[in-house]
Coordinates of C-alpha atoms and ligand atoms in Angstrom, one line a residue:
M1 CA 34.4 155.5 -76.4
A2 CA 36.9 153.0 -75.2
V3 CA 35.7 149.4 -75.3
V4 CA 37.6 147.2 -72.8
A5 CA 37.1 143.2 -73.0
S6 CA 39.1 140.4 -70.9
A7 CA 39.7 136.7 -71.3
P8 CA 40.8 134.2 -69.0
G9 CA 44.0 132.1 -68.6
K10 CA 43.6 128.2 -68.2
V11 CA 45.0 125.0 -66.7
L12 CA 44.5 121.8 -68.6
M13 CA 43.8 119.4 -66.1
T14 CA 43.4 116.1 -68.0
G15 CA 44.0 115.4 -71.4
G16 CA 47.3 116.8 -72.4
Y17 CA 48.5 115.2 -75.7
L18 CA 45.4 113.1 -76.2
V19 CA 43.3 116.4 -76.7
L20 CA 45.2 116.9 -79.8
E21 CA 43.0 114.2 -81.5
R22 CA 39.4 114.0 -81.8
P23 CA 37.3 112.3 -80.0
N24 CA 39.7 112.6 -77.0
A25 CA 38.3 115.1 -74.4
G26 CA 40.5 117.5 -72.2
I27 CA 39.0 119.0 -68.9
V28 CA 40.2 122.7 -68.9
L29 CA 39.8 125.3 -66.0
S30 CA 39.7 128.7 -66.5
T31 CA 41.2 131.0 -63.9
N32 CA 40.8 134.3 -62.4
A33 CA 44.0 135.5 -64.4
R34 CA 42.6 137.8 -67.0
F35 CA 44.2 139.4 -69.9
Y36 CA 42.4 142.9 -71.1
A37 CA 42.3 144.8 -74.3
I38 CA 41.2 148.4 -74.5
V39 CA 40.3 149.7 -77.8
K40 CA 39.4 153.2 -78.8
P41 CA 39.9 155.6 -81.6
L42 CA 43.5 156.9 -82.3
N43 CA 42.6 160.2 -83.5
N44 CA 39.2 161.7 -83.7
N45 CA 39.9 164.1 -86.6
I46 CA 39.3 162.1 -89.6
D47 CA 41.7 163.3 -92.4
P48 CA 39.2 162.9 -95.7
E49 CA 42.6 163.0 -97.9
I50 CA 43.8 159.7 -96.1
L51 CA 41.4 157.0 -97.6
A52 CA 43.7 154.0 -98.5
W53 CA 45.2 153.5 -95.3
T54 CA 44.7 154.1 -91.4
Y55 CA 47.1 153.8 -88.4
V56 CA 47.0 151.1 -85.6
K57 CA 48.8 151.8 -82.4
L58 CA 49.5 149.0 -80.0
T59 CA 50.7 149.4 -76.5
S60 CA 52.0 146.8 -74.2
P61 CA 52.8 148.7 -70.8
Q62 CA 54.2 145.6 -69.3
M63 CA 56.9 145.2 -72.0
S64 CA 57.2 149.2 -72.1
R65 CA 56.5 149.0 -75.7
E66 CA 54.4 151.1 -78.2
T67 CA 54.3 150.0 -81.8
I68 CA 52.6 152.0 -84.6
Y69 CA 51.4 150.3 -87.9
K70 CA 50.1 151.6 -91.0
M71 CA 47.1 149.3 -92.1
S72 CA 46.0 149.2 -95.7
L73 CA 42.2 149.6 -96.0
E74 CA 41.9 147.6 -98.9
H75 CA 44.0 144.5 -98.2
L76 CA 44.5 144.9 -94.4
T77 CA 48.1 144.2 -94.5
L78 CA 49.9 145.9 -91.6
Q79 CA 53.2 147.6 -91.9
C80 CA 55.2 148.6 -88.8
V81 CA 56.2 152.3 -89.0
S82 CA 57.6 152.6 -85.6
S83 CA 58.4 150.7 -82.4
R84 CA 59.9 152.2 -79.4
Q85 CA 60.5 151.6 -75.7
V86 CA 58.3 154.0 -73.7
S87 CA 59.4 155.4 -70.3
V88 CA 59.1 153.0 -67.3
S89 CA 58.4 153.8 -63.6
C90 CA 61.0 153.4 -61.0
T91 CA 59.3 150.4 -59.4
I92 CA 59.2 148.6 -63.0
L93 CA 62.9 149.6 -63.4
A94 CA 63.8 147.9 -60.2
Y95 CA 62.2 144.8 -61.8
L96 CA 64.1 145.3 -65.0
I97 CA 67.4 145.7 -63.4
V98 CA 67.0 142.1 -61.8
S99 CA 65.8 140.5 -64.9
Q100 CA 68.2 138.5 -66.9
C101 CA 67.7 140.3 -70.0
L102 CA 66.5 143.9 -70.6
L103 CA 63.4 144.2 -73.0
L104 CA 65.1 146.5 -75.2
S105 CA 66.8 144.0 -77.3
Y106 CA 63.7 141.9 -77.7
D107 CA 61.9 141.4 -81.2
S108 CA 59.0 144.2 -81.1
R109 CA 56.3 142.4 -83.3
N110 CA 53.4 141.1 -81.8
P111 CA 52.0 138.6 -84.5
F112 CA 49.1 137.5 -82.3
V113 CA 47.7 141.0 -82.2
E114 CA 48.6 141.7 -85.6
F115 CA 46.6 138.8 -86.9
A116 CA 43.6 139.5 -84.5
V117 CA 43.3 142.9 -85.9
Q118 CA 43.6 141.8 -89.5
Y119 CA 41.0 139.0 -89.0
A120 CA 38.6 141.0 -86.7
V121 CA 38.3 143.7 -89.5
A122 CA 37.9 141.2 -92.2
A123 CA 35.2 139.4 -90.3
A124 CA 33.3 142.8 -89.7
R125 CA 33.7 143.5 -93.4
A126 CA 32.2 139.9 -94.4
K127 CA 29.4 140.2 -92.0
F128 CA 28.2 143.8 -92.9
D129 CA 25.9 145.3 -95.3
K130 CA 26.8 148.5 -97.6
D131 CA 25.7 151.1 -94.6
K132 CA 27.4 149.1 -91.8
K133 CA 30.3 148.7 -94.2
D134 CA 30.5 152.7 -94.3
M135 CA 30.3 153.1 -90.6
L136 CA 33.2 150.5 -90.3
H137 CA 35.4 152.6 -92.6
K138 CA 34.9 155.7 -90.8
L139 CA 35.7 153.9 -87.6
L140 CA 39.0 152.6 -89.1
L141 CA 39.9 156.0 -90.6
Q142 CA 39.9 157.3 -86.9
G143 CA 42.9 154.8 -86.3
L144 CA 42.9 151.9 -83.7
D145 CA 44.5 152.6 -80.2
I146 CA 44.8 149.3 -78.6
T147 CA 46.4 148.5 -75.2
I148 CA 47.0 145.0 -73.9
L149 CA 47.3 144.1 -70.2
G150 CA 47.9 140.8 -68.7
C151 CA 47.3 139.9 -64.8
N152 CA 50.5 139.1 -63.0
D153 CA 49.3 135.6 -62.6
F154 CA 50.3 134.9 -66.1
Y155 CA 54.1 135.7 -65.7
S156 CA 56.7 134.3 -63.3
Y157 CA 58.2 136.7 -60.7
R158 CA 59.9 134.0 -58.9
N159 CA 63.4 135.1 -59.9
Q160 CA 62.6 138.7 -58.8
I161 CA 61.2 137.6 -55.3
E162 CA 64.2 135.6 -54.9
A163 CA 66.5 138.4 -55.9
R164 CA 65.0 140.9 -53.7
G165 CA 65.3 138.5 -50.8
L166 CA 61.4 138.2 -50.2
P167 CA 60.1 135.0 -48.8
L168 CA 58.9 132.5 -51.4
K169 CA 55.4 132.9 -50.4
A170 CA 52.0 134.2 -52.2
E171 CA 52.2 137.4 -50.0
S172 CA 55.2 138.3 -51.8
L173 CA 53.3 138.1 -55.0
A174 CA 50.4 139.7 -53.8
S175 CA 52.8 142.8 -52.8
L176 CA 53.5 143.4 -56.4
P177 CA 51.7 146.2 -58.1
P178 CA 49.1 145.0 -60.5
F179 CA 50.3 144.8 -64.2
T180 CA 53.8 144.6 -63.3
S181 CA 56.7 144.5 -66.0
I182 CA 57.3 141.2 -67.6
T183 CA 60.7 140.0 -67.7
F184 CA 62.5 137.4 -69.8
N185 CA 64.6 134.0 -69.3
T186 CA 67.4 133.3 -71.6
E187 CA 68.0 129.7 -71.8
E188 CA 71.0 127.9 -72.7
E189 CA 70.6 124.8 -75.0
K190 CA 73.5 122.7 -76.1
G191 CA 75.9 125.8 -75.1
E192 CA 73.7 128.2 -77.3
T193 CA 71.8 130.9 -75.8
R194 CA 68.1 130.6 -77.2
K195 CA 65.9 133.6 -78.1
P196 CA 64.7 135.2 -74.8
E197 CA 61.5 134.2 -73.8
V198 CA 58.8 135.7 -71.4
A199 CA 59.1 134.2 -68.0
K200 CA 55.5 132.6 -68.0
T201 CA 53.5 130.5 -65.4
G202 CA 51.8 128.6 -68.4
L203 CA 48.4 130.1 -68.1
G204 CA 48.0 130.5 -71.7
S205 CA 48.7 134.5 -72.0
S206 CA 48.8 134.3 -75.9
A207 CA 45.6 132.6 -76.3
A208 CA 43.8 135.0 -73.6
M209 CA 45.7 138.1 -75.2
T210 CA 44.4 137.1 -78.7
T211 CA 40.9 136.4 -77.5
A212 CA 40.6 139.7 -75.5
V213 CA 42.0 141.8 -78.4
T214 CA 39.5 140.0 -80.9
A215 CA 36.5 140.3 -78.6
A216 CA 37.4 144.0 -77.9
L217 CA 37.7 144.9 -81.6
L218 CA 34.5 142.9 -82.6
H219 CA 32.4 144.5 -80.0
Y220 CA 33.9 148.0 -80.9
F221 CA 33.1 147.5 -84.7
T222 CA 29.6 146.3 -83.3
V223 CA 29.8 142.8 -84.9
V224 CA 29.2 141.3 -81.5
N225 CA 27.6 142.2 -78.3
L226 CA 29.8 140.9 -75.6
P227 CA 28.2 139.4 -72.1
S228 CA 29.5 141.3 -69.3
L229 CA 31.2 139.6 -66.0
S230 CA 28.2 140.0 -63.9
E231 CA 25.9 138.0 -66.5
D232 CA 25.2 134.5 -65.9
Q233 CA 27.4 132.8 -68.7
H234 CA 25.9 129.5 -69.1
H235 CA 27.5 127.4 -71.8
E236 CA 24.5 125.9 -72.7
K237 CA 22.5 129.1 -73.0
E238 CA 20.6 129.3 -76.1
S239 CA 22.5 131.7 -78.1
T240 CA 26.2 131.9 -78.0
A241 CA 26.2 133.0 -81.8
D242 CA 28.1 136.1 -80.8
I243 CA 30.8 134.5 -78.7
D244 CA 31.1 131.8 -81.3
V245 CA 32.1 134.5 -83.9
V246 CA 34.6 135.7 -81.3
H247 CA 36.1 132.0 -81.0
E248 CA 36.5 131.4 -84.8
I249 CA 38.2 134.6 -85.1
A250 CA 40.4 134.4 -82.1
Q251 CA 41.2 130.9 -82.9
T252 CA 42.2 131.6 -86.4
A253 CA 44.4 134.3 -85.5
H254 CA 46.0 132.4 -82.8
C255 CA 46.8 129.3 -84.9
I256 CA 48.1 131.4 -87.8
A257 CA 50.4 133.5 -85.4
Q258 CA 51.6 130.5 -83.7
G259 CA 52.4 128.7 -87.0
K260 CA 50.8 125.5 -85.7
V261 CA 47.3 124.1 -85.2
G262 CA 47.2 123.0 -81.7
S263 CA 44.0 121.5 -80.1
G264 CA 42.7 125.1 -79.1
F265 CA 41.6 124.2 -75.7
D266 CA 43.3 127.4 -74.5
V267 CA 41.4 129.6 -77.1
S268 CA 38.2 127.6 -76.4
S269 CA 38.4 128.3 -72.5
A270 CA 39.7 132.0 -73.1
V271 CA 36.4 132.4 -75.0
Y272 CA 34.0 130.0 -73.0
G273 CA 35.7 129.5 -69.6
S274 CA 35.9 126.2 -67.9
Q275 CA 34.8 123.1 -69.9
R276 CA 35.3 119.7 -71.1
Y277 CA 36.7 120.3 -74.6
V278 CA 36.8 118.2 -77.8
R279 CA 38.8 119.8 -80.5
F280 CA 37.8 121.2 -83.7
S281 CA 38.8 119.2 -87.2
P282 CA 41.9 121.0 -88.2
D283 CA 40.5 121.1 -92.0
V284 CA 38.6 124.0 -90.9
L285 CA 41.6 126.1 -91.0
S286 CA 43.0 125.0 -93.9
S287 CA 42.1 128.0 -95.9
A288 CA 43.7 130.3 -93.5
Q289 CA 46.7 128.3 -93.4
L290 CA 47.0 128.2 -97.3
Q291 CA 46.7 131.9 -97.6
D292 CA 49.5 132.2 -95.0
A293 CA 51.6 129.9 -96.7
L294 CA 51.0 130.8 -100.2
K295 CA 49.5 134.0 -100.0
G296 CA 47.0 132.8 -102.3
K297 CA 43.6 133.8 -101.2
S298 CA 42.6 137.2 -100.2
L299 CA 41.9 137.8 -96.8
D300 CA 38.1 138.4 -97.4
E301 CA 37.9 134.9 -99.0
V302 CA 39.7 133.2 -96.1
I303 CA 37.5 135.1 -93.6
S304 CA 34.4 133.9 -95.3
D305 CA 35.8 130.1 -95.3
V306 CA 36.5 130.7 -91.6
I307 CA 33.1 132.0 -90.7
N308 CA 31.1 129.5 -92.9
G309 CA 33.7 126.7 -91.9
K310 CA 32.3 123.5 -89.9
W311 CA 33.4 124.4 -86.3
D312 CA 32.9 121.0 -84.8
H313 CA 34.5 121.4 -81.6
E314 CA 32.6 120.2 -78.6
R315 CA 32.3 121.7 -75.0
T316 CA 30.2 120.8 -72.5
K317 CA 29.9 122.7 -68.9
F318 CA 32.4 121.6 -66.5
S319 CA 33.6 123.0 -63.1
L320 CA 35.3 121.7 -59.9
P321 CA 32.6 120.5 -57.6
P322 CA 31.9 122.9 -54.7
L323 CA 34.3 123.5 -51.8
M324 CA 37.0 122.3 -54.0
N325 CA 39.9 124.8 -54.9
L326 CA 42.5 125.0 -57.7
L327 CA 45.9 125.9 -56.5
L328 CA 49.1 126.4 -58.7
G329 CA 52.7 126.1 -57.5
E330 CA 55.8 127.1 -59.1
P331 CA 58.6 124.8 -58.3
G332 CA 61.2 126.6 -60.5
A333 CA 61.7 129.1 -63.2
G334 CA 59.7 127.1 -65.7
G335 CA 60.8 126.6 -69.4
S336 CA 59.5 123.3 -71.2
S337 CA 58.9 123.9 -74.7
T338 CA 55.4 122.5 -75.5
V339 CA 56.1 122.3 -79.3
S340 CA 59.2 120.0 -79.1
M341 CA 57.3 117.8 -76.5
V342 CA 54.4 117.4 -78.8
G343 CA 56.7 116.5 -81.6
A344 CA 58.6 113.7 -79.5
V345 CA 55.1 112.1 -78.5
K346 CA 54.0 112.1 -82.3
K347 CA 57.4 110.6 -83.0
W348 CA 56.9 107.8 -80.6
Q349 CA 53.3 107.3 -81.8
K350 CA 54.8 106.5 -85.3
S351 CA 57.6 104.6 -84.0
E352 CA 55.8 102.1 -81.6
P353 CA 52.1 102.6 -82.9
Q354 CA 50.9 99.2 -80.8
K355 CA 52.2 100.4 -77.7
A356 CA 51.1 104.1 -78.0
L357 CA 47.8 103.1 -78.9
E358 CA 47.6 101.0 -75.4
T359 CA 49.1 103.7 -73.4
W360 CA 46.4 106.2 -75.1
K361 CA 43.5 103.9 -74.4
K362 CA 44.5 103.5 -70.8
L363 CA 44.9 107.3 -70.3
S364 CA 41.6 108.0 -72.2
D365 CA 39.7 105.8 -69.8
A366 CA 41.3 107.2 -67.0
N367 CA 40.6 110.9 -68.0
S368 CA 37.1 110.0 -68.5
A369 CA 36.9 108.2 -65.2
L370 CA 38.1 111.2 -63.5
E371 CA 35.6 113.4 -65.2
V372 CA 32.8 110.9 -64.3
R373 CA 33.8 110.9 -60.4
L374 CA 33.9 114.6 -60.1
N375 CA 30.5 115.0 -62.0
M376 CA 29.4 112.3 -59.4
L377 CA 30.7 114.4 -56.5
S378 CA 29.1 117.6 -57.7
T379 CA 25.6 115.8 -58.0
M380 CA 26.3 114.5 -54.5
A381 CA 27.0 118.0 -53.3
K382 CA 23.6 119.2 -54.9
E383 CA 21.7 116.4 -53.6
R384 CA 23.0 116.0 -50.3
W385 CA 24.6 119.1 -49.3
D386 CA 25.0 118.9 -45.5
S387 CA 26.6 115.4 -45.6
Y388 CA 28.8 116.7 -48.7
R389 CA 29.7 119.7 -46.8
S390 CA 30.6 117.9 -43.4
V391 CA 32.8 115.4 -45.5
I392 CA 34.7 118.1 -47.0
D393 CA 35.2 120.0 -43.9
K394 CA 36.5 117.0 -42.0
C395 CA 38.7 115.7 -44.9
S396 CA 40.1 119.0 -45.5
L397 CA 42.0 119.0 -42.2
H398 CA 43.5 115.3 -42.5
K399 CA 45.5 113.3 -44.9
S400 CA 43.7 111.1 -47.3
E401 CA 44.6 107.7 -45.5
K402 CA 42.4 109.0 -42.4
W403 CA 39.6 110.0 -44.4
M404 CA 37.7 106.8 -44.5
E405 CA 37.7 106.8 -40.6
L406 CA 36.0 110.2 -40.6
S407 CA 32.8 109.3 -42.1
S408 CA 30.0 109.0 -39.3
E409 CA 27.1 107.6 -41.8
P410 CA 26.7 105.6 -45.0
T411 CA 25.9 108.7 -47.2
E412 CA 29.2 110.5 -45.8
A413 CA 31.1 107.1 -46.5
E414 CA 29.8 107.2 -50.1
I415 CA 31.2 110.8 -50.5
V416 CA 34.5 109.8 -49.0
K417 CA 34.6 106.8 -51.4
A418 CA 33.9 109.1 -54.4
L419 CA 36.7 111.3 -53.1
L420 CA 39.2 108.5 -52.8
G421 CA 38.2 107.1 -56.3
A422 CA 38.8 110.5 -58.0
R423 CA 42.4 110.3 -56.1
D424 CA 43.0 106.9 -57.3
T425 CA 42.2 107.8 -61.1
M426 CA 44.7 110.7 -60.8
L427 CA 47.2 108.4 -59.8
E428 CA 46.5 106.1 -62.6
I429 CA 46.6 109.3 -65.1
R430 CA 49.9 110.3 -63.6
F431 CA 51.3 106.9 -64.0
H432 CA 50.4 106.7 -67.8
M433 CA 51.6 110.2 -68.5
R434 CA 55.0 109.1 -66.9
L435 CA 55.1 106.1 -68.9
M436 CA 54.4 108.3 -72.2
G437 CA 57.3 110.6 -71.2
Q438 CA 59.7 107.6 -70.7
A439 CA 58.7 106.0 -73.8
A440 CA 58.8 109.4 -75.9
G441 CA 62.1 110.4 -74.1
I442 CA 60.6 113.7 -72.7
P443 CA 60.0 114.9 -69.1
I444 CA 56.3 115.0 -69.0
E445 CA 56.2 114.1 -65.1
P446 CA 60.1 114.4 -64.4
E447 CA 61.3 113.1 -61.1
S448 CA 61.5 116.3 -59.4
Q449 CA 57.8 117.1 -60.3
T450 CA 57.1 113.2 -59.2
K451 CA 58.5 113.9 -55.7
L452 CA 56.6 117.2 -55.4
L453 CA 53.4 115.7 -56.5
D454 CA 53.6 112.7 -54.3
A455 CA 54.3 115.2 -51.2
T456 CA 51.6 117.2 -52.1
M457 CA 49.1 114.5 -52.5
N458 CA 50.2 113.5 -49.0
M459 CA 49.3 116.9 -47.5
E460 CA 46.2 117.4 -45.2
G461 CA 43.1 118.3 -47.3
V462 CA 44.6 117.5 -50.9
L463 CA 42.2 115.6 -53.2
F464 CA 45.0 115.3 -55.9
A465 CA 47.8 116.9 -57.7
G466 CA 49.3 116.7 -61.3
V467 CA 51.2 118.4 -64.1
P468 CA 48.8 120.5 -66.1
G469 CA 48.8 120.6 -70.0
A470 CA 51.9 119.0 -71.6
G471 CA 53.7 118.6 -68.3
G472 CA 57.3 119.6 -68.0
F473 CA 58.9 121.8 -65.2
D474 CA 56.3 124.2 -65.3
A475 CA 53.8 125.0 -62.4
V476 CA 52.0 121.9 -61.0
F477 CA 48.4 122.0 -59.9
A478 CA 46.5 120.6 -56.7
V479 CA 42.8 120.4 -56.0
T480 CA 42.1 120.9 -52.5
L481 CA 39.4 120.5 -50.1
G482 CA 37.8 123.5 -47.9
N483 CA 40.2 125.7 -46.5
S484 CA 43.4 123.5 -46.7
S485 CA 45.0 125.7 -49.6
S486 CA 46.8 128.2 -47.2
N487 CA 48.1 125.0 -45.3
V488 CA 49.3 123.5 -48.8
A489 CA 50.8 127.0 -49.8
K490 CA 52.7 127.1 -46.4
E491 CA 53.9 123.6 -47.0
W492 CA 55.0 124.2 -50.5
S493 CA 57.0 127.3 -49.2
S494 CA 59.0 125.0 -47.2
L495 CA 59.8 122.9 -50.4
N496 CA 61.1 125.9 -52.3
V497 CA 57.6 126.0 -54.3
L498 CA 55.8 129.2 -54.7
A499 CA 52.1 129.0 -54.3
L500 CA 50.4 131.5 -56.8
L501 CA 47.6 133.6 -56.4
V502 CA 45.5 132.2 -59.2
R503 CA 42.3 130.4 -58.6
E504 CA 39.5 128.7 -60.8
D505 CA 37.0 131.0 -62.2
P506 CA 34.7 129.3 -64.8
R507 CA 33.9 132.7 -66.7
G508 CA 34.9 133.3 -70.2
V509 CA 35.4 136.3 -72.3
S510 CA 33.3 139.5 -71.1
L511 CA 33.0 143.2 -71.5
E512 CA 34.5 145.0 -68.7
T513 CA 33.2 148.4 -67.4
G514 CA 36.6 150.4 -67.8
D515 CA 40.3 150.2 -67.8
P516 CA 41.4 147.5 -65.3
R517 CA 44.4 149.9 -64.0
T518 CA 41.8 152.4 -62.5
K519 CA 39.9 149.7 -60.5
Ligands
ADP1 N1 51.5 141.7 -71.9 C1 52.2 141.2 -72.9 N2 52.3 142.1 -73.8 C2 52.7 141.7 -75.1 N3 52.8 140.4 -75.4 C3 52.6 139.6 -74.7 C4 52.3 139.9 -73.0 N4 52.0 138.7 -72.7 C5 52.4 137.6 -73.2 N5 52.6 138.1 -74.8 C6 53.2 137.2 -76.0 O1 52.5 135.8 -75.7 C7 53.7 135.0 -75.8 C8 53.5 133.8 -74.7 O2 52.4 133.1 -75.3 P1 52.3 131.5 -75.0 O3 53.7 130.8 -75.4 O4 50.9 130.9 -75.3 O5 52.4 131.4 -73.3 P2 51.9 130.6 -72.2 O6 52.6 129.6 -71.7 O7 51.3 131.8 -71.2 O8 50.7 130.0 -73.1 C9 54.7 135.7 -75.4 O9 56.1 135.2 -75.9 C10 54.7 137.2 -75.9 O10 54.7 137.3 -77.5
DP6_2 C1 50.3 118.8 -75.3 C2 49.0 119.7 -75.4 O1 47.8 119.0 -75.5 C3 48.7 120.5 -74.1 C4 49.7 121.7 -74.0 O2 49.1 122.3 -72.9 P1 49.8 123.4 -72.2 O3 49.1 124.2 -71.1 O4 51.3 123.0 -71.6 O5 50.1 124.6 -73.2 P2 51.0 125.8 -73.6 O6 50.3 127.2 -72.9 O7 51.1 125.6 -75.0 O8 52.5 125.6 -72.9 C5 49.0 120.5 -76.9 C6 47.6 121.0 -77.1 O9 46.6 120.4 -76.7 O10 47.7 122.1 -78.0

């Protein structure tokens, strides 16, 4: 029986850079862009002769790639035995032709999935008693057939839309077949051509992919029982023990595959959904990092350190107040390298510690203030729904400068004040993020984005807009009121900005009923 699991992509609305250090928090919204992993046995006829190793087949239809690994059942090491490009359909070919670089030349390894497989099997072994270990061994002998699929929203199709002469509108994106082939951007840096990179929108495809594969495998091995999408996924639900295991394993695999320990908000939101996040102490992964660097400990020892480690990340339920929508717009073909941006900020913190501390304090206060204001609006919506709905409806049709005049009674005026307060706080966050970028010499909110964000914040029904995560030239986000998103998308189109189809969806990792391509 196949197991299908999915995990969402993310948008870090506040907390870029600061969230790398405890106890700073980041507000991360998960999205309806989901990454799927399908796991099933590769071969139903177990060959009793083969007891020392098994096969793992990894198929990425969007990269037209199929890789076969041989996995040692003792050490869980993976050896790539074949990798080939599988045939592509005519529609996919059309996209490939216009892409800047054909996939054939691209590196065929997928370290995210490779580590997810190794760590998930090791976790199952660590958790199981003798009988269940035998069951696991039999399951592994049948081989693992893994297919990975990311929603189109994870990838940038802007170049293809332009190349095909289609209008730069969400409708053009909607006309693409689901799970369309991925293309690569080749970038020039100082006259040299860099390694081609997947053309992404910045929703965290690797974190969602690692989480979906880890979750599907752990469910397939019966280590965990994943919730389904229809189940009420409350973060504060008494027992999150099963998804906590998914988190620990996916986070470890993701860090090791990336070769760095980031804040982990992307994996946390892929597992638990939208939240206020405070990072885990990096020490919890020291054993896994050492193993990778020195090949000192066995995977079984490392996994028991990971499972028994002190995972001290904090997550609190958070989602946008009712009748507010998250909208993303792609102003260009993307391409900021988060790693080098983080490096530049760290260098600045060392060279100007006092100034950096002051900026971080102001940013941290503004981030907290925005969170308080949005939570206040959620409470107002709960307690005074009619006034709240009426204010949102009215404000959705006007620019913010008119909002105060629209309130017809004191409760409404109070709600408008809270909306305007949230707006001002976002302006403050943007101001300090820009200062940090200037001081560190990196484009956190580059001038072109400032112009776009100012224009967006001046559109009817826009609460605020900003650069998500590390900032740069990737997609921008806007939080819009009521039904104003379609107007914003239209205005963006006239500014050469492509409105993406993605929206907020607070749900985390889940079990699916079947292959998403057959839906
Ligand atoms: N559909 C896919 N099939 C195989 N690998 C994928 C797929 N989607 C993403 N990846 C891998 O994930 C990497 C992108 O991850 P990441 O840098 O986290 O992107 P994002 O900006 O979306 O966070 C790609 O370089 C590729 O290795
Ligand atoms: C700088 C950061 O705080 C936020 C980066 O956020 P992005 O959403 O830009 O992430 P990528 O998917 O890696 O591009 C680094 C971190 O928190 O790890």
